[in-house]
């Protein structure tokens, strides 16, 4: 079973690999586009580079931007904001998926070993086993056995308190996914307003017919920030709801399993 520090480290590693893979694929795409542009026949270029008779040589046309350059220019500093959010999202997603595994919440091996110890009246061994286990169920069972000498009702109360605390910890980790799902479209909306202000400022300051490329830059910023913000928010909200349902189901299973294992102590203290 992986510890929390190991799970967090693994999630960061996965996020870093995903980031490097994205950068590598983007670089490969840009390189392929540049190679395709360089492979065009020189005859297709206008002959304006040669000086005309009696005139000055015309400047060659500016090379068109690649798709990546266009997107990067349109997003501007929003590119790095969304990049940081993407890395955090991948790390949180991997960490929450690992924490929501059945082996980390209701391990079957612990249930069988704990029940076998109780069948042989080895209460101390069962307590030590549950105490050393870092799963949700292990913490609940160890809390119950600590209070079982004072009565069954006190043991159940202690188990419920620990169960609520552990469930709250899982919910708090999941809530960051919901936060990303809420903030990403808000940042995209902020970029939309920023891009539209840029476009309208070009119109206001032009005094005549505005430059189409300057208008396109602001509109591109508005549209791309909205697109990227929604692209991050949709999987974040979906992952939050799916994992939240799974955590609730496993927490309910912890309660049922722990009370079933501790039911043999109902007559203690009576």
Tab-separated table of C-alpha atoms in Angstrom, residues 15 18-19 79-93 180 184 228 231-232:
chain	number	residue	atom	x	y	z
A	15	UNK	CA	2.173	15.470	-14.059
A	18	UNK	CA	2.503	14.683	-19.026
A	19	UNK	CA	3.947	18.200	-19.265
A	79	UNK	CA	-0.624	30.372	-21.522
A	80	UNK	CA	1.545	29.967	-18.419
A	81	UNK	CA	-1.408	30.415	-16.061
A	82	UNK	CA	-3.272	27.588	-17.770
A	83	UNK	CA	-0.085	25.504	-17.917
A	84	UNK	CA	0.338	25.725	-14.132
A	85	UNK	CA	-3.327	24.869	-13.604
A	86	UNK	CA	-2.968	21.873	-15.930
A	87	UNK	CA	0.029	20.504	-13.995
A	88	UNK	CA	-1.773	20.924	-10.672
A	89	UNK	CA	-4.904	19.306	-12.108
A	90	UNK	CA	-3.031	16.221	-13.331
A	91	UNK	CA	-1.208	15.861	-10.000
A	92	UNK	CA	-4.429	16.191	-7.979
A	93	UNK	CA	-6.281	13.806	-10.274
A	180	UNK	CA	-10.078	24.051	-10.624
A	184	UNK	CA	-10.691	27.743	-15.044
A	228	UNK	CA	-8.771	26.499	-22.786
A	231	UNK	CA	-11.242	22.428	-21.708
A	232	UNK	CA	-9.788	22.360	-18.181
